[in-house]
Amino acid sequence: MTATVEVQSSGEPQASGVRFPEGFVWGAATASYQIEGAVNEDGRGPSIWDTFSRTPGRVHRGHTGDVACDHYHRYADDVALMSDLGLGAYRFSVAWSRIQPDGTGPVNTRGLDFYDRLVDELAGKGIDPVITLYHWDLPQTLQDRGGWTNRETAEAFADYAQIVYARLGDRIKTWTTLNEPWCSAYLGYGNGVHAPGIQDPAQALTAVHHLLLGHGLATRALRSAGARTLGITLNPVAVAPLDPANPADLDAARIVDGVGNRIFLDPLFKGAYADDVREIIGRFTDLSHIHDGDEAIINAPIDVLGINYYTPTYVSAKPGQPAALDTPGSEGIAFRKPVGPITDIGWQIEPAALTRLLNRIHDDYGVPMMITENGAAYPEGPSPETGEVEDADRISYLDGHLRACLDSLSHGVDLRGYFAWSLMDNFEWAEGYNKRFGLVHVDYTTQQRLPKRSAKWYSEVIRRNGLE
Ligand code: IFM
């Protein structure tokens, strides 16, 4: 697939006429705990995020996902909204503890019924569902047995995946296993900013492996059950050396790339951890959690790699610097504070870093990709004068990153789609409801949805299959 630039009759390329390849998928994304609410309804069991958000001091102002966007009850209206926006696809995740309240054992059919209704509603509007089986809300019972540090969680995940597939497999084409295992492992068990809130590099690295193993086991099982399009979503670190001419900075970037990216990409696509990454894992663990044959399981063929991208990371060598807790092995490495334009969550804006990231993954791993998340937090609400949400900064962010995608398409990257994060404002994890990533504004008191200016702009992009 290649991007096209419309050409005027004069033969001059028209700056205002970039188009995406035919068939490019346009969507928006959400995740179960961030929008559903209804945490005690229809037999749902507790997840680690219920526990974490109710633990004082963990989430901004004690916010929880108890109600969130009340999507569990309002899903039909939300799907109508997606249809109004012209979305071709919707990426959502399933709450494992709605399906198996204890993570293993009995199936709660009322939980499956909810997703069944959602998928039918989407089908009724001609919107393609793209399912994520795990977006961080691990059943608490599994965490009580060690969570992702326990190999049995990987096996339980494959069982759960098959249960969901048996119910929805006839209507969903694209199945993805995990969302951002980097976050599950390094924020959940490394720096403890996310549930379950543990700070231990050994547990974080063990969790990485079991998450990957769970992906591999689930992928194998779904493939033999008949799944057509299978994938996983990563949030690769768009890492670059602060001074590319400095060998020490280059080495710092290699280490961060190893622990943040190659630790996932190599077993997934090459069937083995790289030696330098294995050496780092071996500094914190005795490696006994990596069994013979595991890497071959993780290497199960997939059809598409989901990429979530928001911001770049610049690193330099700094002797004596303690390791970042979310990057085991990063002693002696400084992470530069974001500079230049930043979003409301403090993340640096650099679309060119997305192009570099996509091109690199294409060049090194040759896999078809989809942007499964990209977007920006900005605080705007309805203007008292017009009643509209004027979020020009978000439009500019999205526009810049879509142009970055076009640059990658021109490089030859097989990029198949783009999902804006997020359809609507929602529970932004440790930031609670304090950060708004939505195309649609949510008034959390009334649950009223109001498409922002960016939603209308995105609708036009979709209609045009391109940018002005
Ligand atoms: O809200 C999250 C989402 O759940 C996973 N990717 C990043 C988003 C913004 O932080």
GROMACS .gro file of C-alpha atoms and ligand atoms in nm:
model
  478
    1MET     CA    1   0.000   0.000   0.000
    2THR     CA    2   0.130   0.347  -0.080
    3ALA     CA    3  -0.001   0.691   0.006
    4THR     CA    4  -0.112   0.914  -0.276
    5VAL     CA    5  -0.085   1.286  -0.322
    6GLU     CA    6  -0.357   1.436  -0.538
    7VAL     CA    7  -0.218   1.618  -0.839
    8GLN     CA    8  -0.380   1.931  -0.984
    9SER     CA    9  -0.423   1.962  -1.359
   10SER     CA   10  -0.117   2.190  -1.360
   11GLY     CA   11   0.083   1.885  -1.251
   12GLU     CA   12   0.176   2.054  -0.923
   13PRO     CA   13   0.127   1.839  -0.611
   14GLN     CA   14  -0.158   1.982  -0.408
   15ALA     CA   15  -0.047   2.043  -0.051
   16SER     CA   16  -0.408   2.019   0.058
   17GLY     CA   17  -0.492   1.681  -0.080
   18VAL     CA   18  -0.312   1.397   0.088
   19ARG     CA   19  -0.502   1.072   0.080
   20PHE     CA   20  -0.458   0.742   0.261
   21PRO     CA   21  -0.456   0.408   0.078
   22GLU     CA   22  -0.788   0.267  -0.024
   23GLY     CA   23  -0.924   0.038   0.245
   24PHE     CA   24  -0.733   0.218   0.522
   25VAL     CA   25  -0.920   0.152   0.848
   26TRP     CA   26  -1.037   0.454   1.048
   27GLY     CA   27  -1.142   0.399   1.405
   28ALA     CA   28  -1.138   0.509   1.765
   29ALA     CA   29  -1.040   0.313   2.073
   30THR     CA   30  -1.145   0.266   2.435
   31ALA     CA   31  -1.083   0.012   2.712
   32SER     CA   32  -1.318  -0.168   2.947
   33TYR     CA   33  -1.219  -0.031   3.288
   34GLN     CA   34  -1.181   0.320   3.149
   35ILE     CA   35  -1.538   0.351   3.022
   36GLU     CA   36  -1.771   0.074   3.134
   37GLY     CA   37  -1.850   0.143   3.500
   38ALA     CA   38  -2.106  -0.108   3.637
   39VAL     CA   39  -1.831  -0.277   3.832
   40ASN     CA   40  -2.069  -0.473   4.051
   41GLU     CA   41  -2.324  -0.566   3.790
   42ASP     CA   42  -2.424  -0.891   3.625
   43GLY     CA   43  -2.172  -1.104   3.808
   44ARG     CA   44  -1.852  -0.911   3.728
   45GLY     CA   45  -1.569  -1.000   3.967
   46PRO     CA   46  -1.318  -0.749   4.106
   47SER     CA   47  -1.011  -0.660   3.903
   48ILE     CA   48  -0.676  -0.524   4.013
   49TRP     CA   49  -0.788  -0.177   3.907
   50ASP     CA   50  -1.087  -0.191   4.144
   51THR     CA   51  -0.848  -0.271   4.426
   52PHE     CA   52  -0.585  -0.020   4.320
   53SER     CA   53  -0.819   0.271   4.260
   54ARG     CA   54  -0.979   0.217   4.600
   55THR     CA   55  -0.641   0.224   4.770
   56PRO     CA   56  -0.584   0.574   4.910
   57GLY     CA   57  -0.315   0.770   4.733
   58ARG     CA   58  -0.296   0.558   4.419
   59VAL     CA   59  -0.527   0.750   4.184
   60HIS     CA   60  -0.582   1.123   4.149
   61ARG     CA   61  -0.835   1.237   4.413
   62GLY     CA   62  -0.942   0.879   4.478
   63HIS     CA   63  -1.120   0.849   4.144
   64THR     CA   64  -1.233   0.499   4.049
   65GLY     CA   65  -1.384   0.329   3.745
   66ASP     CA   66  -1.703   0.245   3.940
   67VAL     CA   67  -1.916   0.456   3.707
   68ALA     CA   68  -1.666   0.588   3.450
   69CYS     CA   69  -1.862   0.675   3.133
   70ASP     CA   70  -2.142   0.435   3.224
   71HIS     CA   71  -2.085   0.276   2.884
   72TYR     CA   72  -2.213  -0.057   3.016
   73HIS     CA   73  -2.560   0.095   3.012
   74ARG     CA   74  -2.514   0.354   2.738
   75TYR     CA   75  -2.334   0.140   2.481
   76ALA     CA   76  -2.613   0.169   2.222
   77ASP     CA   77  -2.603   0.549   2.233
   78ASP     CA   78  -2.225   0.537   2.217
   79VAL     CA   79  -2.236   0.316   1.910
   80ALA     CA   80  -2.482   0.559   1.752
   81LEU     CA   81  -2.230   0.835   1.822
   82MET     CA   82  -1.956   0.633   1.652
   83SER     CA   83  -2.181   0.589   1.354
   84ASP     CA   84  -2.252   0.963   1.340
   85LEU     CA   85  -1.877   1.022   1.334
   86GLY     CA   86  -1.843   0.778   1.043
   87LEU     CA   87  -1.607   0.538   1.221
   88GLY     CA   88  -1.529   0.229   1.019
   89ALA     CA   89  -1.396   0.039   1.320
   90TYR     CA   90  -1.411   0.044   1.697
   91ARG     CA   91  -1.138  -0.094   1.919
   92PHE     CA   92  -1.259  -0.199   2.265
   93SER     CA   93  -1.143  -0.438   2.532
   94VAL     CA   94  -1.315  -0.711   2.725
   95ALA     CA   95  -1.307  -0.715   3.105
   96TRP     CA   96  -1.176  -1.061   3.192
   97SER     CA   97  -1.348  -1.049   3.532
   98ARG     CA   98  -1.688  -1.004   3.364
   99ILE     CA   99  -1.631  -1.331   3.178
  100GLN     CA  100  -1.460  -1.529   3.454
  101PRO     CA  101  -1.509  -1.343   3.782
  102ASP     CA  102  -1.221  -1.534   3.941
  103GLY     CA  103  -1.000  -1.540   3.633
  104THR     CA  104  -1.035  -1.917   3.599
  105GLY     CA  105  -1.325  -2.156   3.633
  106PRO     CA  106  -1.693  -2.084   3.582
  107VAL     CA  107  -1.800  -1.863   3.295
  108ASN     CA  108  -2.035  -1.575   3.370
  109THR     CA  109  -2.264  -1.574   3.068
  110ARG     CA  110  -2.413  -1.236   3.161
  111GLY     CA  111  -2.069  -1.084   3.105
  112LEU     CA  112  -2.047  -1.242   2.760
  113ASP     CA  113  -2.400  -1.120   2.690
  114PHE     CA  114  -2.287  -0.760   2.728
  115TYR     CA  115  -2.016  -0.789   2.463
  116ASP     CA  116  -2.254  -0.987   2.246
  117ARG     CA  117  -2.500  -0.698   2.255
  118LEU     CA  118  -2.222  -0.448   2.185
  119VAL     CA  119  -2.093  -0.643   1.885
  120ASP     CA  120  -2.443  -0.677   1.742
  121GLU     CA  121  -2.502  -0.307   1.787
  122LEU     CA  122  -2.178  -0.232   1.601
  123ALA     CA  123  -2.273  -0.472   1.323
  124GLY     CA  124  -2.608  -0.297   1.293
  125LYS     CA  125  -2.422   0.027   1.220
  126GLY     CA  126  -2.166  -0.131   0.991
  127ILE     CA  127  -1.876  -0.070   1.232
  128ASP     CA  128  -1.603  -0.335   1.249
  129PRO     CA  129  -1.520  -0.447   1.602
  130VAL     CA  130  -1.150  -0.482   1.685
  131ILE     CA  131  -1.125  -0.665   2.012
  132THR     CA  132  -0.853  -0.647   2.276
  133LEU     CA  133  -0.869  -0.934   2.520
  134TYR     CA  134  -0.662  -0.773   2.794
  135HIS     CA  135  -0.628  -0.403   2.868
  136TRP     CA  136  -0.483  -0.420   3.221
  137ASP     CA  137  -0.787  -0.522   3.430
  138LEU     CA  138  -0.662  -0.855   3.564
  139PRO     CA  139  -0.908  -1.045   3.785
  140GLN     CA  140  -0.802  -0.977   4.144
  141THR     CA  141  -0.811  -1.349   4.230
  142LEU     CA  142  -0.530  -1.408   3.983
  143GLN     CA  143  -0.329  -1.123   4.133
  144ASP     CA  144  -0.376  -1.284   4.474
  145ARG     CA  145  -0.182  -1.578   4.326
  146GLY     CA  146   0.097  -1.358   4.189
  147GLY     CA  147  -0.068  -1.213   3.880
  148TRP     CA  148   0.161  -1.197   3.579
  149THR     CA  149   0.456  -1.318   3.785
  150ASN     CA  150   0.280  -1.655   3.800
  151ARG     CA  151   0.310  -1.870   3.487
  152GLU     CA  152  -0.041  -2.003   3.548
  153THR     CA  153  -0.181  -1.660   3.461
  154ALA     CA  154  -0.051  -1.705   3.105
  155GLU     CA  155  -0.231  -2.038   3.081
  156ALA     CA  156  -0.548  -1.893   3.231
  157PHE     CA  157  -0.535  -1.611   2.976
  158ALA     CA  158  -0.537  -1.859   2.687
  159ASP     CA  159  -0.840  -2.036   2.839
  160TYR     CA  160  -1.022  -1.706   2.881
  161ALA     CA  161  -0.938  -1.604   2.522
  162GLN     CA  162  -1.099  -1.923   2.393
  163ILE     CA  163  -1.413  -1.861   2.597
  164VAL     CA  164  -1.454  -1.515   2.445
  165TYR     CA  165  -1.375  -1.646   2.097
  166ALA     CA  166  -1.635  -1.922   2.126
  167ARG     CA  167  -1.901  -1.659   2.187
  168LEU     CA  168  -1.792  -1.374   1.957
  169GLY     CA  169  -1.567  -1.540   1.701
  170ASP     CA  170  -1.842  -1.560   1.442
  171ARG     CA  171  -1.874  -1.179   1.431
  172ILE     CA  172  -1.529  -1.038   1.503
  173LYS     CA  173  -1.253  -1.056   1.244
  174THR     CA  174  -0.965  -0.884   1.422
  175TRP     CA  175  -0.850  -1.028   1.755
  176THR     CA  176  -0.572  -0.876   1.958
  177THR     CA  177  -0.444  -1.032   2.275
  178LEU     CA  178  -0.274  -0.774   2.499
  179ASN     CA  179  -0.269  -0.398   2.513
  180GLU     CA  180   0.072  -0.252   2.598
  181PRO     CA  181   0.232  -0.532   2.798
  182TRP     CA  182   0.512  -0.279   2.864
  183CYS     CA  183   0.270  -0.094   3.093
  184SER     CA  184   0.130  -0.408   3.255
  185ALA     CA  185   0.481  -0.522   3.345
  186TYR     CA  186   0.686  -0.208   3.403
  187LEU     CA  187   0.420   0.024   3.547
  188GLY     CA  188   0.236  -0.256   3.728
  189TYR     CA  189   0.539  -0.436   3.879
  190GLY     CA  190   0.830  -0.197   3.808
  191ASN     CA  191   0.750   0.155   3.924
  192GLY     CA  192   0.414   0.066   4.077
  193VAL     CA  193   0.229   0.361   3.926
  194HIS     CA  194  -0.034   0.121   3.790
  195ALA     CA  195  -0.212  -0.177   3.945
  196PRO     CA  196  -0.107  -0.391   4.120
  197GLY     CA  197   0.135  -0.121   4.240
  198ILE     CA  198   0.449  -0.330   4.295
  199GLN     CA  199   0.807  -0.201   4.270
  200ASP     CA  200   1.039  -0.488   4.190
  201PRO     CA  201   1.249  -0.524   3.871
  202ALA     CA  202   1.261  -0.902   3.901
  203GLN     CA  203   0.882  -0.925   3.910
  204ALA     CA  204   0.853  -0.676   3.624
  205LEU     CA  205   1.083  -0.879   3.399
  206THR     CA  206   0.912  -1.204   3.496
  207ALA     CA  207   0.577  -1.044   3.414
  208VAL     CA  208   0.706  -0.942   3.070
  209HIS     CA  209   0.777  -1.305   2.988
  210HIS     CA  210   0.447  -1.440   3.120
  211LEU     CA  211   0.251  -1.171   2.935
  212LEU     CA  212   0.428  -1.271   2.614
  213LEU     CA  213   0.370  -1.637   2.689
  214GLY     CA  214   0.001  -1.567   2.749
  215HIS     CA  215  -0.011  -1.390   2.414
  216GLY     CA  216   0.156  -1.686   2.240
  217LEU     CA  217  -0.068  -1.948   2.402
  218ALA     CA  218  -0.382  -1.746   2.326
  219THR     CA  219  -0.272  -1.681   1.968
  220ARG     CA  220  -0.213  -2.051   1.904
  221ALA     CA  221  -0.549  -2.141   2.056
  222LEU     CA  222  -0.743  -1.876   1.867
  223ARG     CA  223  -0.573  -1.964   1.541
  224SER     CA  224  -0.671  -2.328   1.574
  225ALA     CA  225  -1.024  -2.220   1.668
  226GLY     CA  226  -1.041  -2.037   1.333
  227ALA     CA  227  -0.947  -1.674   1.405
  228ARG     CA  228  -0.850  -1.499   1.084
  229THR     CA  229  -0.667  -1.182   1.186
  230LEU     CA  230  -0.461  -1.198   1.503
  231GLY     CA  231  -0.237  -0.944   1.667
  232ILE     CA  232  -0.100  -0.777   1.977
  233THR     CA  233  -0.068  -0.409   2.062
  234LEU     CA  234   0.263  -0.271   2.189
  235ASN     CA  235   0.361   0.079   2.293
  236PRO     CA  236   0.718   0.075   2.173
  237VAL     CA  237   0.944   0.337   2.324
  238ALA     CA  238   1.034   0.584   2.048
  239VAL     CA  239   1.380   0.611   2.192
  240ALA     CA  240   1.666   0.812   2.048
  241PRO     CA  241   2.011   0.911   2.178
  242LEU     CA  242   2.027   1.271   2.291
  243ASP     CA  243   2.354   1.310   2.101
  244PRO     CA  244   2.363   1.065   1.811
  245ALA     CA  245   2.733   1.136   1.766
  246ASN     CA  246   2.812   1.024   2.122
  247PRO     CA  247   2.877   0.647   2.146
  248ALA     CA  248   2.777   0.646   2.515
  249ASP     CA  249   2.438   0.798   2.432
  250LEU     CA  250   2.397   0.548   2.150
  251ASP     CA  251   2.462   0.269   2.398
  252ALA     CA  252   2.209   0.417   2.640
  253ALA     CA  253   1.952   0.413   2.360
  254ARG     CA  254   2.042   0.051   2.279
  255ILE     CA  255   1.974  -0.053   2.639
  256VAL     CA  256   1.640   0.130   2.661
  257ASP     CA  257   1.542  -0.010   2.322
  258GLY     CA  258   1.639  -0.356   2.446
  259VAL     CA  259   1.440  -0.351   2.769
  260GLY     CA  260   1.151  -0.149   2.626
  261ASN     CA  261   1.116  -0.280   2.271
  262ARG     CA  262   1.331  -0.572   2.163
  263ILE     CA  263   1.231  -0.766   2.475
  264PHE     CA  264   0.886  -0.786   2.313
  265LEU     CA  265   0.960  -0.764   1.941
  266ASP     CA  266   1.237  -1.024   1.920
  267PRO     CA  267   1.054  -1.318   2.077
  268LEU     CA  268   0.735  -1.218   1.894
  269PHE     CA  269   0.889  -1.197   1.549
  270LYS     CA  270   1.227  -1.372   1.571
  271GLY     CA  271   1.147  -1.640   1.828
  272ALA     CA  272   1.425  -1.549   2.073
  273TYR     CA  273   1.534  -1.281   2.317
  274ALA     CA  274   1.850  -1.101   2.203
  275ASP     CA  275   2.164  -1.184   2.402
  276ASP     CA  276   2.202  -0.834   2.547
  277VAL     CA  277   1.840  -0.838   2.668
  278ARG     CA  278   1.871  -1.186   2.813
  279GLU     CA  279   2.180  -1.063   2.998
  280ILE     CA  280   1.978  -0.782   3.158
  281ILE     CA  281   1.694  -1.018   3.255
  282GLY     CA  282   1.961  -1.245   3.404
  283ARG     CA  283   2.088  -0.964   3.627
  284PHE     CA  284   1.757  -0.957   3.813
  285THR     CA  285   1.628  -1.315   3.782
  286ASP     CA  286   1.781  -1.661   3.750
  287LEU     CA  287   1.601  -1.693   3.412
  288SER     CA  288   1.425  -2.008   3.532
  289HIS     CA  289   1.088  -1.857   3.440
  290ILE     CA  290   1.188  -1.882   3.072
  291HIS     CA  291   1.129  -2.246   2.986
  292ASP     CA  292   1.264  -2.426   2.680
  293GLY     CA  293   1.011  -2.382   2.402
  294ASP     CA  294   0.851  -2.065   2.541
  295GLU     CA  295   1.005  -1.838   2.280
  296ALA     CA  296   0.873  -2.063   2.003
  297ILE     CA  297   0.523  -2.030   2.153
  298ILE     CA  298   0.556  -1.652   2.171
  299ASN     CA  299   0.670  -1.657   1.807
  300ALA     CA  300   0.325  -1.783   1.694
  301PRO     CA  301   0.255  -1.607   1.362
  302ILE     CA  302   0.040  -1.297   1.381
  303ASP     CA  303  -0.116  -1.086   1.108
  304VAL     CA  304  -0.090  -0.736   1.240
  305LEU     CA  305   0.104  -0.549   1.506
  306GLY     CA  306  -0.083  -0.273   1.687
  307ILE     CA  307   0.127   0.033   1.766
  308ASN     CA  308   0.031   0.283   2.034
  309TYR     CA  309   0.235   0.601   2.007
  310TYR     CA  310   0.216   0.930   2.195
  311THR     CA  311   0.559   1.077   2.265
  312PRO     CA  312   0.934   1.037   2.207
  313THR     CA  313   1.203   0.945   2.461
  314TYR     CA  314   1.555   1.089   2.456
  315VAL     CA  315   1.830   0.931   2.659
  316SER     CA  316   2.190   1.003   2.738
  317ALA     CA  317   2.468   0.842   2.935
  318LYS     CA  318   2.497   0.981   3.288
  319PRO     CA  319   2.733   0.791   3.516
  320GLY     CA  320   2.589   0.747   3.864
  321GLN     CA  321   2.227   0.795   3.756
  322PRO     CA  322   2.004   0.542   3.935
  323ALA     CA  323   1.791   0.317   3.714
  324ALA     CA  324   1.443   0.432   3.620
  325LEU     CA  325   1.207   0.192   3.796
  326ASP     CA  326   1.012   0.138   3.474
  327THR     CA  327   1.330   0.039   3.288
  328PRO     CA  328   1.531  -0.227   3.472
  329GLY     CA  329   1.897  -0.211   3.375
  330SER     CA  330   1.892   0.161   3.304
  331GLU     CA  331   2.151   0.257   3.566
  332GLY     CA  332   2.373   0.534   3.430
  333ILE     CA  333   2.108   0.652   3.184
  334ALA     CA  334   1.929   0.988   3.203
  335PHE     CA  335   1.585   1.031   3.048
  336ARG     CA  336   1.547   1.386   2.921
  337LYS     CA  337   1.252   1.582   3.057
  338PRO     CA  338   0.997   1.657   2.782
  339VAL     CA  339   1.076   1.978   2.596
  340GLY     CA  340   0.901   2.188   2.336
  341PRO     CA  341   0.529   2.164   2.291
  342ILE     CA  342   0.377   1.923   2.540
  343THR     CA  343   0.022   1.804   2.599
  344ASP     CA  344  -0.179   1.845   2.918
  345ILE     CA  345  -0.033   1.521   3.053
  346GLY     CA  346   0.319   1.657   3.000
  347TRP     CA  347   0.411   1.445   2.700
  348GLN     CA  348   0.636   1.595   2.434
  349ILE     CA  349   0.481   1.626   2.089
  350GLU     CA  350   0.696   1.498   1.805
  351PRO     CA  351   0.519   1.339   1.507
  352ALA     CA  352   0.849   1.266   1.330
  353ALA     CA  353   0.933   1.023   1.611
  354LEU     CA  354   0.629   0.818   1.505
  355THR     CA  355   0.760   0.801   1.150
  356ARG     CA  356   1.100   0.687   1.276
  357LEU     CA  357   0.940   0.425   1.500
  358LEU     CA  358   0.717   0.280   1.228
  359ASN     CA  359   0.998   0.279   0.973
  360ARG     CA  360   1.233   0.107   1.213
  361ILE     CA  361   0.985  -0.168   1.304
  362HIS     CA  362   0.906  -0.217   0.937
  363ASP     CA  363   1.275  -0.234   0.844
  364ASP     CA  364   1.373  -0.467   1.130
  365TYR     CA  365   1.066  -0.688   1.161
  366GLY     CA  366   0.872  -0.647   0.835
  367VAL     CA  367   0.529  -0.680   0.994
  368PRO     CA  368   0.200  -0.517   0.888
  369MET     CA  369   0.098  -0.255   1.142
  370MET     CA  370  -0.199  -0.055   1.260
  371ILE     CA  371  -0.191   0.251   1.483
  372THR     CA  372  -0.416   0.120   1.758
  373GLU     CA  373  -0.381   0.436   1.970
  374ASN     CA  374  -0.267   0.791   1.915
  375GLY     CA  375  -0.405   1.105   2.066
  376ALA     CA  376  -0.355   1.383   2.314
  377ALA     CA  377  -0.481   1.502   2.650
  378TYR     CA  378  -0.612   1.858   2.654
  379PRO     CA  379  -0.846   2.004   2.915
  380GLU     CA  380  -1.103   2.200   2.711
  381GLY     CA  381  -1.468   2.170   2.801
  382PRO     CA  382  -1.774   2.333   2.646
  383SER     CA  383  -1.727   2.705   2.594
  384PRO     CA  384  -1.978   2.913   2.793
  385GLU     CA  385  -2.035   3.127   2.482
  386THR     CA  386  -2.085   2.869   2.209
  387GLY     CA  387  -2.142   2.548   2.400
  388GLU     CA  388  -1.882   2.388   2.170
  389VAL     CA  389  -1.554   2.228   2.276
  390GLU     CA  390  -1.284   2.410   2.082
  391ASP     CA  391  -0.982   2.179   2.097
  392ALA     CA  392  -0.758   2.313   1.824
  393ASP     CA  393  -0.445   2.169   1.991
  394ARG     CA  394  -0.586   1.818   1.965
  395ILE     CA  395  -0.665   1.869   1.597
  396SER     CA  396  -0.313   1.989   1.537
  397TYR     CA  397  -0.170   1.687   1.725
  398LEU     CA  398  -0.381   1.441   1.526
  399ASP     CA  399  -0.311   1.614   1.196
  400GLY     CA  400   0.063   1.607   1.259
  401HIS     CA  401   0.063   1.240   1.350
  402LEU     CA  402  -0.149   1.141   1.053
  403ARG     CA  403   0.104   1.318   0.831
  404ALA     CA  404   0.373   1.117   1.009
  405CYS     CA  405   0.181   0.802   0.913
  406LEU     CA  406   0.175   0.918   0.552
  407ASP     CA  407   0.552   0.963   0.564
  408SER     CA  408   0.585   0.604   0.680
  409LEU     CA  409   0.350   0.482   0.410
  410SER     CA  410   0.577   0.654   0.158
  411HIS     CA  411   0.872   0.472   0.315
  412GLY     CA  412   0.692   0.146   0.233
  413VAL     CA  413   0.549   0.067   0.576
  414ASP     CA  414   0.247  -0.163   0.551
  415LEU     CA  415   0.022   0.050   0.772
  416ARG     CA  416  -0.337  -0.061   0.762
  417GLY     CA  417  -0.531   0.165   0.992
  418TYR     CA  418  -0.546   0.435   1.257
  419PHE     CA  419  -0.744   0.442   1.582
  420ALA     CA  420  -0.769   0.769   1.768
  421TRP     CA  421  -0.734   0.752   2.144
  422SER     CA  422  -0.991   0.797   2.260
  423LEU     CA  423  -1.349   0.792   2.143
  424MET     CA  424  -1.446   0.981   2.458
  425ASP     CA  425  -1.298   1.126   2.774
  426ASN     CA  426  -1.254   0.851   3.029
  427PHE     CA  427  -1.076   0.718   3.339
  428GLU     CA  428  -0.711   0.792   3.268
  429TRP     CA  429  -0.567   0.536   3.514
  430ALA     CA  430  -0.357   0.700   3.790
  431GLU     CA  431  -0.468   1.041   3.658
  432GLY     CA  432  -0.835   0.954   3.715
  433TYR     CA  433  -1.074   1.182   3.526
  434ASN     CA  434  -0.828   1.467   3.543
  435LYS     CA  435  -0.690   1.416   3.192
  436ARG     CA  436  -0.916   1.418   2.888
  437PHE     CA  437  -0.811   1.231   2.574
  438GLY     CA  438  -1.155   1.211   2.411
  439LEU     CA  439  -1.279   1.321   2.072
  440VAL     CA  440  -1.608   1.339   2.257
  441HIS     CA  441  -1.641   1.535   2.578
  442VAL     CA  442  -1.803   1.357   2.872
  443ASP     CA  443  -1.974   1.548   3.150
  444TYR     CA  444  -1.921   1.306   3.437
  445THR     CA  445  -2.209   1.450   3.636
  446THR     CA  446  -2.476   1.413   3.370
  447GLN     CA  447  -2.298   1.159   3.147
  448GLN     CA  448  -2.380   1.383   2.855
  449ARG     CA  449  -2.161   1.327   2.548
  450LEU     CA  450  -2.062   1.622   2.333
  451PRO     CA  451  -1.847   1.575   2.022
  452LYS     CA  452  -1.556   1.818   2.035
  453ARG     CA  453  -1.436   2.019   1.735
  454SER     CA  454  -1.173   1.743   1.688
  455ALA     CA  455  -1.446   1.481   1.649
  456LYS     CA  456  -1.599   1.679   1.367
  457TRP     CA  457  -1.258   1.731   1.212
  458TYR     CA  458  -1.181   1.355   1.241
  459SER     CA  459  -1.514   1.276   1.079
  460GLU     CA  460  -1.410   1.483   0.780
  461VAL     CA  461  -1.074   1.308   0.763
  462ILE     CA  462  -1.253   0.975   0.753
  463ARG     CA  463  -1.501   1.092   0.492
  464ARG     CA  464  -1.218   1.221   0.275
  465ASN     CA  465  -0.984   0.933   0.356
  466GLY     CA  466  -0.721   1.199   0.393
  467LEU     CA  467  -0.615   1.541   0.506
  468GLU     CA  468  -0.666   1.885   0.362
  469IFM     O1  469  -0.544   0.576   2.841
  469IFM     C1  470  -0.432   0.507   2.797
  469IFM     C2  471  -0.470   0.373   2.739
  469IFM     O2  472  -0.542   0.296   2.827
  469IFM     C3  473  -0.346   0.297   2.700
  469IFM     N1  474  -0.258   0.375   2.620
  469IFM     C4  475  -0.228   0.509   2.661
  469IFM     C5  476  -0.355   0.584   2.694
  469IFM     C6  477  -0.323   0.728   2.739
  469IFM     O3  478  -0.245   0.724   2.853
   0.00000   0.00000   0.00000
